[in-house]
């Protein structure tokens, strides 16, 4: 999948919403990625992230509302490796990741607010496939998201 979010915004100005006010960092080996949105809402507990990324993710991007916390990582190398094995396009986390040197080697997009070496707590908490809002837009399961070095955008329909 080759695209530039700037071009998608220019070509589909009336169809895209743009995440604003957040400073994203790209840690995965895939620099541009997009697909159908699947969501998780959790806070410092990656139980649902791990569960979801263990399922078939072909053509999908997991969008995680981690409450913006940078205290615990919601994804690391082992969960990301599982995501690659299951065909996920990428993960966008309003929160943190870890194992960044290993994430960079994987064919997976990983965009987060930052990194921290502390792992997640596991209490089995979190919500799946609900609307999540951050950066001024709402991500809805079944819509589409695209991310690259320029930013993160969403659309109610596939743009590619």
PDB file of C-alpha atoms in Angstrom:
ATOM      1  CA  UNK A   1       0.000   0.000   0.000  1.00  0.00           C
ATOM      2  CA  UNK A   2       1.585   3.210  -1.189  1.00  0.00           C
ATOM      3  CA  UNK A   3       0.066   6.590  -0.416  1.00  0.00           C
ATOM      4  CA  UNK A   4       0.736   9.950   1.181  1.00  0.00           C
ATOM      5  CA  UNK A   5      -1.888  11.289   3.584  1.00  0.00           C
ATOM      6  CA  UNK A   6      -1.374  14.804   2.196  1.00  0.00           C
ATOM      7  CA  UNK A   7      -2.460  13.571  -1.232  1.00  0.00           C
ATOM      8  CA  UNK A   8      -5.440  11.713   0.217  1.00  0.00           C
ATOM      9  CA  UNK A   9      -6.519  14.923   1.968  1.00  0.00           C
ATOM     10  CA  UNK A  10      -6.171  16.910  -1.253  1.00  0.00           C
ATOM     11  CA  UNK A  11      -8.043  14.336  -3.343  1.00  0.00           C
ATOM     12  CA  UNK A  12     -10.800  13.639  -0.787  1.00  0.00           C
ATOM     13  CA  UNK A  13     -11.075  16.876   1.206  1.00  0.00           C
ATOM     14  CA  UNK A  14     -14.780  16.398   1.827  1.00  0.00           C
ATOM     15  CA  UNK A  15     -14.378  12.785   2.986  1.00  0.00           C
ATOM     16  CA  UNK A  16     -11.518  12.911   5.507  1.00  0.00           C
ATOM     17  CA  UNK A  17     -11.121  13.862   9.144  1.00  0.00           C
ATOM     18  CA  UNK A  18      -7.628  14.743  10.344  1.00  0.00           C
ATOM     19  CA  UNK A  19      -6.213  14.068  13.798  1.00  0.00           C
ATOM     20  CA  UNK A  20      -4.900  17.364  15.167  1.00  0.00           C
ATOM     21  CA  UNK A  21      -3.121  18.519  18.286  1.00  0.00           C
ATOM     22  CA  UNK A  22      -1.140  15.312  18.834  1.00  0.00           C
ATOM     23  CA  UNK A  23       2.528  14.627  18.186  1.00  0.00           C
ATOM     24  CA  UNK A  24       2.745  11.080  16.802  1.00  0.00           C
ATOM     25  CA  UNK A  25       5.837   8.896  16.664  1.00  0.00           C
ATOM     26  CA  UNK A  26       6.192   6.058  14.162  1.00  0.00           C
ATOM     27  CA  UNK A  27       7.972   2.999  15.570  1.00  0.00           C
ATOM     28  CA  UNK A  28       6.974   0.172  13.225  1.00  0.00           C
ATOM     29  CA  UNK A  29       8.805  -1.046  10.158  1.00  0.00           C
ATOM     30  CA  UNK A  30       5.899  -0.049   7.909  1.00  0.00           C
ATOM     31  CA  UNK A  31       5.971   3.721   7.461  1.00  0.00           C
ATOM     32  CA  UNK A  32       2.609   4.129   5.732  1.00  0.00           C
ATOM     33  CA  UNK A  33      -0.385   1.946   6.468  1.00  0.00           C
ATOM     34  CA  UNK A  34      -4.135   1.977   6.416  1.00  0.00           C
ATOM     35  CA  UNK A  35      -7.233  -0.143   6.525  1.00  0.00           C
ATOM     36  CA  UNK A  36     -10.547  -0.840   8.161  1.00  0.00           C
ATOM     37  CA  UNK A  37     -10.799   0.415  11.734  1.00  0.00           C
ATOM     38  CA  UNK A  38     -11.118  -1.974  14.660  1.00  0.00           C
ATOM     39  CA  UNK A  39     -11.108  -0.315  18.091  1.00  0.00           C
ATOM     40  CA  UNK A  40     -10.102  -0.959  21.678  1.00  0.00           C
ATOM     41  CA  UNK A  41     -10.568   1.397  24.598  1.00  0.00           C
ATOM     42  CA  UNK A  42      -8.390   0.638  27.608  1.00  0.00           C
ATOM     43  CA  UNK A  43      -6.269   2.403  30.192  1.00  0.00           C
ATOM     44  CA  UNK A  44      -2.820   0.990  30.989  1.00  0.00           C
ATOM     45  CA  UNK A  45      -4.195  -2.552  30.498  1.00  0.00           C
ATOM     46  CA  UNK A  46      -3.374  -4.177  27.159  1.00  0.00           C
ATOM     47  CA  UNK A  47      -5.412  -7.365  27.667  1.00  0.00           C
ATOM     48  CA  UNK A  48      -7.877  -6.479  24.893  1.00  0.00           C
ATOM     49  CA  UNK A  49      -5.095  -5.235  22.591  1.00  0.00           C
ATOM     50  CA  UNK A  50      -3.329  -8.587  22.923  1.00  0.00           C
ATOM     51  CA  UNK A  51      -6.576 -10.516  22.356  1.00  0.00           C
ATOM     52  CA  UNK A  52      -7.565  -8.521  19.277  1.00  0.00           C
ATOM     53  CA  UNK A  53      -4.154  -8.678  17.611  1.00  0.00           C
ATOM     54  CA  UNK A  54      -4.257 -12.480  17.985  1.00  0.00           C
ATOM     55  CA  UNK A  55      -7.182 -12.573  15.515  1.00  0.00           C
ATOM     56  CA  UNK A  56      -7.254 -12.215  11.724  1.00  0.00           C
ATOM     57  CA  UNK A  57      -6.357  -8.618  10.872  1.00  0.00           C
ATOM     58  CA  UNK A  58      -5.995  -8.712   7.094  1.00  0.00           C
ATOM     59  CA  UNK A  59      -6.739  -5.219   5.794  1.00  0.00           C
ATOM     60  CA  UNK A  60      -7.351  -3.851   9.298  1.00  0.00           C
ATOM     61  CA  UNK A  61      -5.814  -1.297  11.652  1.00  0.00           C
ATOM     62  CA  UNK A  62      -6.300  -1.473  15.411  1.00  0.00           C
ATOM     63  CA  UNK A  63      -7.038   1.980  16.829  1.00  0.00           C
ATOM     64  CA  UNK A  64      -6.489   2.055  20.591  1.00  0.00           C
ATOM     65  CA  UNK A  65      -7.722   4.755  22.929  1.00  0.00           C
ATOM     66  CA  UNK A  66      -5.271   4.338  25.784  1.00  0.00           C
ATOM     67  CA  UNK A  67      -6.337   7.575  27.430  1.00  0.00           C
ATOM     68  CA  UNK A  68      -3.097   9.242  26.331  1.00  0.00           C
ATOM     69  CA  UNK A  69      -1.155   7.522  29.113  1.00  0.00           C
ATOM     70  CA  UNK A  70       2.606   7.257  28.722  1.00  0.00           C
ATOM     71  CA  UNK A  71       3.040   5.317  31.994  1.00  0.00           C
ATOM     72  CA  UNK A  72       2.540   1.784  30.616  1.00  0.00           C
ATOM     73  CA  UNK A  73       3.168   0.384  27.137  1.00  0.00           C
ATOM     74  CA  UNK A  74       0.119  -1.065  25.395  1.00  0.00           C
ATOM     75  CA  UNK A  75       2.168  -2.927  22.770  1.00  0.00           C
ATOM     76  CA  UNK A  76       5.661  -4.406  22.640  1.00  0.00           C
ATOM     77  CA  UNK A  77       7.591  -6.737  20.381  1.00  0.00           C
ATOM     78  CA  UNK A  78       5.793  -9.993  21.245  1.00  0.00           C
ATOM     79  CA  UNK A  79       2.269  -8.670  20.714  1.00  0.00           C
ATOM     80  CA  UNK A  80       3.425  -6.851  17.562  1.00  0.00           C
ATOM     81  CA  UNK A  81       4.981 -10.053  16.188  1.00  0.00           C
ATOM     82  CA  UNK A  82       1.637 -11.766  16.741  1.00  0.00           C
ATOM     83  CA  UNK A  83      -0.100  -8.931  14.862  1.00  0.00           C
ATOM     84  CA  UNK A  84       2.237  -9.441  11.895  1.00  0.00           C
ATOM     85  CA  UNK A  85       1.526 -13.185  11.938  1.00  0.00           C
ATOM     86  CA  UNK A  86      -2.198 -12.426  11.808  1.00  0.00           C
ATOM     87  CA  UNK A  87      -1.956  -9.994   8.885  1.00  0.00           C
ATOM     88  CA  UNK A  88      -2.684  -6.676  10.640  1.00  0.00           C
ATOM     89  CA  UNK A  89      -1.730  -3.547   8.678  1.00  0.00           C
ATOM     90  CA  UNK A  90      -0.913  -1.503  11.751  1.00  0.00           C
ATOM     91  CA  UNK A  91      -1.752  -0.150  15.176  1.00  0.00           C
ATOM     92  CA  UNK A  92      -2.465   3.449  16.205  1.00  0.00           C
ATOM     93  CA  UNK A  93      -2.266   3.961  19.957  1.00  0.00           C
ATOM     94  CA  UNK A  94      -3.314   7.043  21.877  1.00  0.00           C
ATOM     95  CA  UNK A  95      -0.792   5.908  24.480  1.00  0.00           C
ATOM     96  CA  UNK A  96       2.635   4.269  24.588  1.00  0.00           C
ATOM     97  CA  UNK A  97       4.609   1.339  23.204  1.00  0.00           C
ATOM     98  CA  UNK A  98       7.915  -0.331  24.120  1.00  0.00           C
ATOM     99  CA  UNK A  99      10.638  -2.484  22.503  1.00  0.00           C
ATOM    100  CA  UNK A 100      11.044   0.180  19.824  1.00  0.00           C
ATOM    101  CA  UNK A 101      14.192  -1.317  18.265  1.00  0.00           C
ATOM    102  CA  UNK A 102      12.324  -4.575  17.664  1.00  0.00           C
ATOM    103  CA  UNK A 103       9.153  -2.851  16.445  1.00  0.00           C
ATOM    104  CA  UNK A 104      11.229  -1.117  13.755  1.00  0.00           C
ATOM    105  CA  UNK A 105      12.162  -4.540  12.300  1.00  0.00           C
ATOM    106  CA  UNK A 106       8.553  -5.684  11.860  1.00  0.00           C
ATOM    107  CA  UNK A 107       6.353  -5.264   8.776  1.00  0.00           C
ATOM    108  CA  UNK A 108       3.717  -3.469  10.808  1.00  0.00           C
ATOM    109  CA  UNK A 109       2.749   0.153  11.200  1.00  0.00           C
ATOM    110  CA  UNK A 110       2.990   1.297  14.826  1.00  0.00           C
ATOM    111  CA  UNK A 111       2.106   4.894  15.627  1.00  0.00           C
ATOM    112  CA  UNK A 112       1.905   6.038  19.260  1.00  0.00           C
ATOM    113  CA  UNK A 113       2.319   9.126  21.421  1.00  0.00           C
ATOM    114  CA  UNK A 114       5.652   7.830  22.735  1.00  0.00           C
ATOM    115  CA  UNK A 115       7.454   4.938  24.327  1.00  0.00           C
ATOM    116  CA  UNK A 116       8.140   3.732  27.845  1.00  0.00           C
ATOM    117  CA  UNK A 117       9.972   0.593  29.048  1.00  0.00           C
ATOM    118  CA  UNK A 118       7.262  -0.393  31.558  1.00  0.00           C
ATOM    119  CA  UNK A 119       4.861  -3.130  30.480  1.00  0.00           C
ATOM    120  CA  UNK A 120       1.118  -2.942  30.745  1.00  0.00           C
ATOM    121  CA  UNK A 121      -0.857  -4.187  33.673  1.00  0.00           C
ATOM    122  CA  UNK A 122      -3.229  -7.057  32.877  1.00  0.00           C
ATOM    123  CA  UNK A 123      -6.609  -6.970  34.545  1.00  0.00           C
ATOM    124  CA  UNK A 124      -8.712  -8.128  31.599  1.00  0.00           C
ATOM    125  CA  UNK A 125     -10.244  -4.665  31.259  1.00  0.00           C
ATOM    126  CA  UNK A 126     -11.148  -2.717  28.152  1.00  0.00           C
ATOM    127  CA  UNK A 127     -13.884  -2.321  25.575  1.00  0.00           C
ATOM    128  CA  UNK A 128     -13.919  -3.654  22.030  1.00  0.00           C
ATOM    129  CA  UNK A 129     -15.330  -2.141  18.856  1.00  0.00           C
ATOM    130  CA  UNK A 130     -16.814   1.010  20.289  1.00  0.00           C
ATOM    131  CA  UNK A 131     -16.423   4.551  18.975  1.00  0.00           C
ATOM    132  CA  UNK A 132     -13.265   6.158  20.393  1.00  0.00           C
ATOM    133  CA  UNK A 133     -12.379   9.844  20.243  1.00  0.00           C
ATOM    134  CA  UNK A 134      -9.020  11.582  20.437  1.00  0.00           C
ATOM    135  CA  UNK A 135      -7.153  14.215  18.459  1.00  0.00           C
ATOM    136  CA  UNK A 136     -10.400  15.921  17.560  1.00  0.00           C
ATOM    137  CA  UNK A 137     -12.004  13.041  15.665  1.00  0.00           C
ATOM    138  CA  UNK A 138     -14.044   9.937  16.395  1.00  0.00           C
ATOM    139  CA  UNK A 139     -12.833   6.578  15.101  1.00  0.00           C
ATOM    140  CA  UNK A 140     -15.692   4.200  14.347  1.00  0.00           C
ATOM    141  CA  UNK A 141     -15.334   0.464  13.769  1.00  0.00           C
ATOM    142  CA  UNK A 142     -15.804  -0.247  10.075  1.00  0.00           C
ATOM    143  CA  UNK A 143     -14.578   3.179   8.936  1.00  0.00           C
ATOM    144  CA  UNK A 144     -11.079   3.541   7.490  1.00  0.00           C
ATOM    145  CA  UNK A 145      -7.849   5.045   8.801  1.00  0.00           C
ATOM    146  CA  UNK A 146      -4.582   5.980   7.093  1.00  0.00           C
ATOM    147  CA  UNK A 147      -1.288   6.942   8.720  1.00  0.00           C
ATOM    148  CA  UNK A 148       2.129   8.044   7.522  1.00  0.00           C
ATOM    149  CA  UNK A 149       4.849  10.494   8.536  1.00  0.00           C
ATOM    150  CA  UNK A 150       2.469  13.403   7.836  1.00  0.00           C
ATOM    151  CA  UNK A 151      -0.238  12.307  10.226  1.00  0.00           C
ATOM    152  CA  UNK A 152      -3.365  10.244  10.793  1.00  0.00           C
ATOM    153  CA  UNK A 153      -6.634  10.637   8.890  1.00  0.00           C
ATOM    154  CA  UNK A 154      -9.934   8.754   8.838  1.00  0.00           C
ATOM    155  CA  UNK A 155     -12.803   8.369   6.407  1.00  0.00           C
ATOM    156  CA  UNK A 156     -16.159   6.644   6.386  1.00  0.00           C
ATOM    157  CA  UNK A 157     -15.165   4.970   3.129  1.00  0.00           C
ATOM    158  CA  UNK A 158     -12.048   3.349   1.675  1.00  0.00           C
ATOM    159  CA  UNK A 159      -9.877   5.918  -0.108  1.00  0.00           C
ATOM    160  CA  UNK A 160      -7.575   3.425  -1.835  1.00  0.00           C
TER     161      UNK A 160
END
